XYZ file of N, CA and C in Angstrom:
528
model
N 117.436 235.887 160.182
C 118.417 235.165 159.391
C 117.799 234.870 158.027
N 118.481 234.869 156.707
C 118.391 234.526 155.628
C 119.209 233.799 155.105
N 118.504 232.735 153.972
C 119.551 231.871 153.433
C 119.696 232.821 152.146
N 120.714 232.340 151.627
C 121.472 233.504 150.351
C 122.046 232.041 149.545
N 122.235 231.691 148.315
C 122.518 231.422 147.702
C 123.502 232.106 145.865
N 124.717 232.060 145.815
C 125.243 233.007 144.446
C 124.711 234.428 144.839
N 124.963 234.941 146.454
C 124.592 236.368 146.314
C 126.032 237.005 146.666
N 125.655 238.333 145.646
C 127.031 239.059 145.651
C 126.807 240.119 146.800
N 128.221 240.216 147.291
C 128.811 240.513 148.656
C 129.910 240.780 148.884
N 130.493 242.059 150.227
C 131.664 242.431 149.866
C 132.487 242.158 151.233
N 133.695 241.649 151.552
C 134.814 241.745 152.492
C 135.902 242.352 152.059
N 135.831 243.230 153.291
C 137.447 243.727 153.703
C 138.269 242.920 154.644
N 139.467 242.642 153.636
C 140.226 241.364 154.192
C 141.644 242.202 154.340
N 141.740 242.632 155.917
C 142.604 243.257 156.384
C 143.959 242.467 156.849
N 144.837 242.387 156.764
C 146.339 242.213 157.239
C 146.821 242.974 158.569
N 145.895 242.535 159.064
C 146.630 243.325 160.502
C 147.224 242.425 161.892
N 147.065 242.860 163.323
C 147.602 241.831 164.383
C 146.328 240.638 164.875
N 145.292 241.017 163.938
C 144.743 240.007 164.353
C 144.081 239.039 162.947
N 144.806 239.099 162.177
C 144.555 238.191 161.175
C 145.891 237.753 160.652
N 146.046 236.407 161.434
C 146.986 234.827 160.908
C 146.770 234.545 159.376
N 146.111 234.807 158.711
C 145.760 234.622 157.433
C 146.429 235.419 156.417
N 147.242 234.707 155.344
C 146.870 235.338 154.058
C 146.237 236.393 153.516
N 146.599 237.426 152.755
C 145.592 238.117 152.288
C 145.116 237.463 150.984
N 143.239 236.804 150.906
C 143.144 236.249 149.711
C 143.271 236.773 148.143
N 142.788 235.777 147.303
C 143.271 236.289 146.080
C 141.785 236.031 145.317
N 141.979 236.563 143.634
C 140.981 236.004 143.112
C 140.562 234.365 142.820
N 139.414 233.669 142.868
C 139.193 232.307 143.129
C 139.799 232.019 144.398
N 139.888 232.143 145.282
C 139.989 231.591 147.359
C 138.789 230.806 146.867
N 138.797 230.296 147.829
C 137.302 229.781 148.314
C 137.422 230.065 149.855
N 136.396 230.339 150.979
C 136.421 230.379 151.533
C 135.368 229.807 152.409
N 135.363 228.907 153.287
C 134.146 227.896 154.484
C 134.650 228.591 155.738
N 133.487 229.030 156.423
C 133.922 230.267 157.659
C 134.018 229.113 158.798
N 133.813 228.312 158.654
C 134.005 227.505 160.338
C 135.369 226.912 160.178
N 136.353 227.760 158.769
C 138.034 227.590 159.164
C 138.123 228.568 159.546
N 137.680 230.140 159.139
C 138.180 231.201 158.600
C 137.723 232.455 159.575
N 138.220 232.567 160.906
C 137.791 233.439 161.287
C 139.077 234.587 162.171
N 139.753 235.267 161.220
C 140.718 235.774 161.681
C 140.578 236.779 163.164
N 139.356 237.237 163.584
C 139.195 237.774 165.005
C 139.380 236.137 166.345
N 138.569 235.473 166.283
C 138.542 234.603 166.764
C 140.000 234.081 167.041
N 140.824 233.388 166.111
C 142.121 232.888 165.889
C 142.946 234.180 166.257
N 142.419 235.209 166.575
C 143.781 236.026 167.244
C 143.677 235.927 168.603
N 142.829 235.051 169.446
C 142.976 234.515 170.635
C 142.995 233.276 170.646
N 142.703 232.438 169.848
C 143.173 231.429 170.142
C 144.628 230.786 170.091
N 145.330 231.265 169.470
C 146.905 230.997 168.276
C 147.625 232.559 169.169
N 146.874 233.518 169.562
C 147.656 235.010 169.919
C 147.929 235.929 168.845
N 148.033 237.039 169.061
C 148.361 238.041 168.212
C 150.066 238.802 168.124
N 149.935 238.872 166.943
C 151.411 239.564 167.130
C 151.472 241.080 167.786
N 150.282 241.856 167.941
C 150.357 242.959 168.857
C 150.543 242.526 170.056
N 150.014 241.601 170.675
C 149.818 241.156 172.122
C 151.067 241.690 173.142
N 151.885 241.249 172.205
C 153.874 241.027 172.660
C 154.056 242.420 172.631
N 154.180 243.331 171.544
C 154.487 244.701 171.335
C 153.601 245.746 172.057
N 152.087 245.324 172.225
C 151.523 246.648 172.636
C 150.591 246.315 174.142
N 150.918 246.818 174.944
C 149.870 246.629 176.079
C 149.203 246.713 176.222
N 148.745 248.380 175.375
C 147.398 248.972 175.967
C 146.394 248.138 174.495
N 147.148 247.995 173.568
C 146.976 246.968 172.572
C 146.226 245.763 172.808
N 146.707 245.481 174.026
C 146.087 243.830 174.349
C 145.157 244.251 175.674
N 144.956 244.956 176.370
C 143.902 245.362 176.972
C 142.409 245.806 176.532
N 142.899 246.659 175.099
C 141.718 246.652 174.041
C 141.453 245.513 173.860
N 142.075 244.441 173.554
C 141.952 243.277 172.588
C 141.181 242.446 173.579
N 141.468 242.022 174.940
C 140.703 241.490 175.858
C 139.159 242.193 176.613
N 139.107 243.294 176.282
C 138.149 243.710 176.811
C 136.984 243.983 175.262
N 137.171 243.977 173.764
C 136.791 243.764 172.482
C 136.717 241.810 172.748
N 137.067 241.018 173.294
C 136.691 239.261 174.073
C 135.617 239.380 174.537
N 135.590 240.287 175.613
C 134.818 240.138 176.639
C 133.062 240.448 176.170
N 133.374 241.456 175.414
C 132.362 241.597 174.887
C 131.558 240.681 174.040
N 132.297 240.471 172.974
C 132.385 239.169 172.174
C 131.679 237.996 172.845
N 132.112 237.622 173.685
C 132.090 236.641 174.532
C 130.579 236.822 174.655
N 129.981 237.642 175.607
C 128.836 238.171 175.867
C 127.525 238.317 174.518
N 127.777 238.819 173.950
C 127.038 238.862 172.456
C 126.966 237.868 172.252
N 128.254 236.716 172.319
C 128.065 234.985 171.755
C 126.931 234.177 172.514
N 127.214 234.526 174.086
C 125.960 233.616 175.012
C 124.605 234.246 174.639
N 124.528 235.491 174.537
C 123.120 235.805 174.509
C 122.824 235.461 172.776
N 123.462 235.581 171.866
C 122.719 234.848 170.375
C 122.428 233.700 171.250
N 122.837 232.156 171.315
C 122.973 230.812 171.949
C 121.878 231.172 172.609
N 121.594 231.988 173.688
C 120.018 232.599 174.128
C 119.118 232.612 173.509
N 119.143 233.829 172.556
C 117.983 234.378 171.814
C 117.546 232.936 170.542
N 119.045 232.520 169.763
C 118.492 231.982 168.521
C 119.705 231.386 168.616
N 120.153 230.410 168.315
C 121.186 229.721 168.260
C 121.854 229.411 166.470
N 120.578 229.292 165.566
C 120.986 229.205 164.687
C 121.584 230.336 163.303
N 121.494 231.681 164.802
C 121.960 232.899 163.641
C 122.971 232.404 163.382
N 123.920 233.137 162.717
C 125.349 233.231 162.328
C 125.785 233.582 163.570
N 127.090 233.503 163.804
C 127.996 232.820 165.146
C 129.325 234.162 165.101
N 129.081 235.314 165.393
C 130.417 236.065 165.498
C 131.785 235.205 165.759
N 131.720 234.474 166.195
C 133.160 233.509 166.173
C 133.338 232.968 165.257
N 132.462 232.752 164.136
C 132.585 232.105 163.275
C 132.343 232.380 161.693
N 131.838 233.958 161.890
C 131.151 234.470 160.850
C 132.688 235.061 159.633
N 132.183 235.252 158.337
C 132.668 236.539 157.620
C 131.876 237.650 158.077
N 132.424 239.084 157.597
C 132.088 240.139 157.841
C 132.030 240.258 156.684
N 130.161 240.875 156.339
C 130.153 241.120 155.192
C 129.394 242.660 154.634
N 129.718 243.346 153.648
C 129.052 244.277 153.544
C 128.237 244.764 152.394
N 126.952 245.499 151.706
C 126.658 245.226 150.347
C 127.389 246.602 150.404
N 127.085 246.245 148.793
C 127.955 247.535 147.708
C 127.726 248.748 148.358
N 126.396 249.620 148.352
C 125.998 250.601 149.012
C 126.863 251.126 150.172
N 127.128 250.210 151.447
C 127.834 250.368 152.408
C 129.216 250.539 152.557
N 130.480 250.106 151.698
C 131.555 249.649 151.365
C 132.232 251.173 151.658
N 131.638 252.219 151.516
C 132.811 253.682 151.879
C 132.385 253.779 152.782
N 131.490 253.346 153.892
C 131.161 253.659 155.717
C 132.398 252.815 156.269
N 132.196 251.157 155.744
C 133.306 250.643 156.258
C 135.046 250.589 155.720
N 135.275 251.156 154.675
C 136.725 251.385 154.150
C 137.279 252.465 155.197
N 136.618 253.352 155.932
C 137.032 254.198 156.815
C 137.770 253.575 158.072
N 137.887 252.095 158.231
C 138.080 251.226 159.641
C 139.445 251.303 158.775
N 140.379 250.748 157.599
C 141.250 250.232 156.854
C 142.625 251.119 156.538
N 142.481 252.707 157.408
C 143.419 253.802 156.579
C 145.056 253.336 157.032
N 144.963 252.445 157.806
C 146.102 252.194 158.446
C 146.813 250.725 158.089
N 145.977 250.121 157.307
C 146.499 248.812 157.054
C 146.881 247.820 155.867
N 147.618 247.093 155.604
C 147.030 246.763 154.293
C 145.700 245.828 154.327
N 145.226 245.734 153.140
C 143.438 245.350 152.821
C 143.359 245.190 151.319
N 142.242 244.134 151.086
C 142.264 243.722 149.993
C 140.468 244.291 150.278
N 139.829 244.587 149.328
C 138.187 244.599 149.366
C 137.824 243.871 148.221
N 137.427 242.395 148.664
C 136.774 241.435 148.134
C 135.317 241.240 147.491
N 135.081 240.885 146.603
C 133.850 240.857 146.154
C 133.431 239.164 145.777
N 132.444 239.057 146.638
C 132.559 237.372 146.712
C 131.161 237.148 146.419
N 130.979 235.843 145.884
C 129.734 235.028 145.763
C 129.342 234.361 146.796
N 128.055 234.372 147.171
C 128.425 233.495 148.649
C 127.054 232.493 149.167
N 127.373 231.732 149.347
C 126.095 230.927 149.850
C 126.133 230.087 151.190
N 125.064 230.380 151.786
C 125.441 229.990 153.334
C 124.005 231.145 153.868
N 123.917 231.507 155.024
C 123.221 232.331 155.978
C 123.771 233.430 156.437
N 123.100 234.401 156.544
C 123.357 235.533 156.206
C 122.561 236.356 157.602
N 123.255 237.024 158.808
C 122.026 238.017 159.672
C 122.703 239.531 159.512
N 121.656 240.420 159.267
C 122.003 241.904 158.889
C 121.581 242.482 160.672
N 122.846 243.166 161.080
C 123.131 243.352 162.453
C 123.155 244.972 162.122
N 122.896 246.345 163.254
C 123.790 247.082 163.362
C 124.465 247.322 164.344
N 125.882 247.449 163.442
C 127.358 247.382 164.361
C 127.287 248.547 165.555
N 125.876 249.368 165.453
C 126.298 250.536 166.801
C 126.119 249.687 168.007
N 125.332 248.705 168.268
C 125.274 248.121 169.586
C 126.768 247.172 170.018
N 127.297 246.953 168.757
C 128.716 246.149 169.424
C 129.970 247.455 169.865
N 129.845 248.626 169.246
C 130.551 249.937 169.110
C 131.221 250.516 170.722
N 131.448 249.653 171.246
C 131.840 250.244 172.431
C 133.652 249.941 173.019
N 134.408 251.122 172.899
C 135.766 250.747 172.848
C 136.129 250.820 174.575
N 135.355 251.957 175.353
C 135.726 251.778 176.402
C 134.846 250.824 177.061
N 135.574 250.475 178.178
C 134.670 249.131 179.012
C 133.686 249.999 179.445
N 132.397 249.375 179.515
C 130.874 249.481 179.927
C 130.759 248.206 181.337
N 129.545 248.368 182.107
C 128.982 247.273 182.826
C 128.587 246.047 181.829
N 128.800 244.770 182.156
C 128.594 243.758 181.441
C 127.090 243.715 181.489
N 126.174 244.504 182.356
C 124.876 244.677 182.471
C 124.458 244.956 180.882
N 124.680 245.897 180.640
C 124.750 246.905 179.516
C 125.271 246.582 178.190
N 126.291 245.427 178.227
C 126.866 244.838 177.032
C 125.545 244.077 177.020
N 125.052 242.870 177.495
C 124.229 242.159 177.731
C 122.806 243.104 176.856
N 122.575 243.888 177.492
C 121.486 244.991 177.038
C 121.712 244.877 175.440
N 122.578 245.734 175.229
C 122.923 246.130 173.710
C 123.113 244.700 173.387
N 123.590 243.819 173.486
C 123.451 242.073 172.698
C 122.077 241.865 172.283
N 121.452 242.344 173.381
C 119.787 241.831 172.311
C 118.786 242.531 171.582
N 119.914 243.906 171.669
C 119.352 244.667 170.790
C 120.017 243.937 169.358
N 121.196 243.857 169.199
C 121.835 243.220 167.889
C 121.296 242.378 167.434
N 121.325 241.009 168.361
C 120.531 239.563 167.886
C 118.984 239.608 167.493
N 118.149 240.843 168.151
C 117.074 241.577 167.480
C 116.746 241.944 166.490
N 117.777 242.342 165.645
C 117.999 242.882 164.620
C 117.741 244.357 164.623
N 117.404 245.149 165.910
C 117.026 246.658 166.513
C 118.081 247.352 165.057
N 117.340 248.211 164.392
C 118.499 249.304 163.670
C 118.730 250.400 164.736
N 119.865 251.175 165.158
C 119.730 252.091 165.424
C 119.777 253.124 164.903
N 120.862 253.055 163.842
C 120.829 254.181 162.675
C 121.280 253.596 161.690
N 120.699 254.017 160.114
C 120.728 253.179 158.946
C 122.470 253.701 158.471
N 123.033 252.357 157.841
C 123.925 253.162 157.047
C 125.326 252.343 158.254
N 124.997 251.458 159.233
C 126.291 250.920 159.813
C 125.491 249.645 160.061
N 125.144 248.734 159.285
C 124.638 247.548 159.077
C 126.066 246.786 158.864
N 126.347 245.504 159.423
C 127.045 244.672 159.333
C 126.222 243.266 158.424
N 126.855 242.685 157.926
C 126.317 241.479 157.520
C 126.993 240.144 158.045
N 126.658 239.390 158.802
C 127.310 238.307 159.268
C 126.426 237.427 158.708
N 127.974 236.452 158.255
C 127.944 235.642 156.836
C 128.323 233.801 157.500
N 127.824 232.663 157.187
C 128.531 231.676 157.538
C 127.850 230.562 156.553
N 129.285 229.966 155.798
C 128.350 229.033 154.784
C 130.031 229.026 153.605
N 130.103 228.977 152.474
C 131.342 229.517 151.818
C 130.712 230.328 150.930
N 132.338 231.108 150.720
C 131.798 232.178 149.559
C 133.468 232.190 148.756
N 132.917 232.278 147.400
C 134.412 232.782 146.437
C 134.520 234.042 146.246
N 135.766 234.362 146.357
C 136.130 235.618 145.766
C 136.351 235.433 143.963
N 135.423 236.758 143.556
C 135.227 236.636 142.112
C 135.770 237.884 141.499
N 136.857 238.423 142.391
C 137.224 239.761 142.297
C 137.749 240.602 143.327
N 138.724 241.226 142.997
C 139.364 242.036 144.223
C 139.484 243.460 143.450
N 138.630 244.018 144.341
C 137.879 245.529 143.897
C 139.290 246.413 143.906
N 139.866 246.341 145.387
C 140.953 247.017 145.578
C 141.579 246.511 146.595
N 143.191 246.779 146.065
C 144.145 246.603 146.938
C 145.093 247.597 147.391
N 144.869 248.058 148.787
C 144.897 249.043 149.532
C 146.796 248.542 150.218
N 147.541 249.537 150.503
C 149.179 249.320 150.558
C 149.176 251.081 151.571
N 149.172 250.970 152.987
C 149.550 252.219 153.730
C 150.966 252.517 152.980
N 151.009 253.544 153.169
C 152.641 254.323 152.999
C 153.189 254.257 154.246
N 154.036 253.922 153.994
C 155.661 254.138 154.727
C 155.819 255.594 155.836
């Protein structure tokens, strides 16, 4: 974990079934222990939930995991950054690995100032869409909270503290 103070940093702030939120603007401010649009799509529900089944079977078994990764940080270190609670953040360098998640939605890609704590994760150990043994989620959790790279170039940044948006790089609109 690192503390970060006025460091520049990027979110993709997606509009999809699991973000209750606004898409922000320039000057938001944002404090992540309001702001966590994965989280709040189980707590409040999602508007896929109703429409898609196999939709919400992903969505509970992407929990479960969650869930799992959360006890073992609380294990390993308690004071990393908190996936329930984090921004998702990415530096400049990285920003066309992750715009590839966004082709389907609308998205704003934020460029924020941010100060708060900061843990650089890679996202291949959370990467699992079909269900695995919870043995094995467990496994790969401490490879993450480790900070294990497995391959450079899908680094996540989990962010918790506030950060402003000082700019909106792009605003992304699917077609019809």
């Amino acid at each position: 974990m690192q503390k970060v103070k006025d460091e520049i940093l990027y979110h993709f702030n997606a509009k999809n079934g699991l973000n209750h939120f606004s898409l922000l603007e320039h000057g938001s401010i944002i404090k992540t222990e309001n702001f966590n649009p994965f989280r709040n799509s189980y707590e409040k529900g999602s508007i896929d939930y109703d429409q898609h089944p196999i939709a919400t079977a992903k969505a509970y078994w992407r929990f479960t995991k969650e869930y799992v990764f959360e006890q073992t940080r609380m294990n390993i270190n308690n004071e990393l950054p908190s996936r329930w609670k984090c921004l998702w953040l990415t530096e400049e360098n990285n920003k066309d690995y992750w715009n590839k998640y966004y082709t389907d939605v609308e998205y704003k890609l934020l460029k924020l100032k941010v100060t708060g704590n900061i843990f650089i994760a890679d996202a291949y150990w959370v990467e699992t869409e079909k269900p695995i043994p919870l043995e094995h989620v467990g496994q790969r959790a401490i490879h993450y909270w480790n900070g294990d790279i497995f391959r450079n170039g899908k680094q996540e940044i989990l962010f918790e503290g506030t950060a402003e948006v000082i700019d909106v790089v792009d605003h992304f609109i699917p077609s019809k």
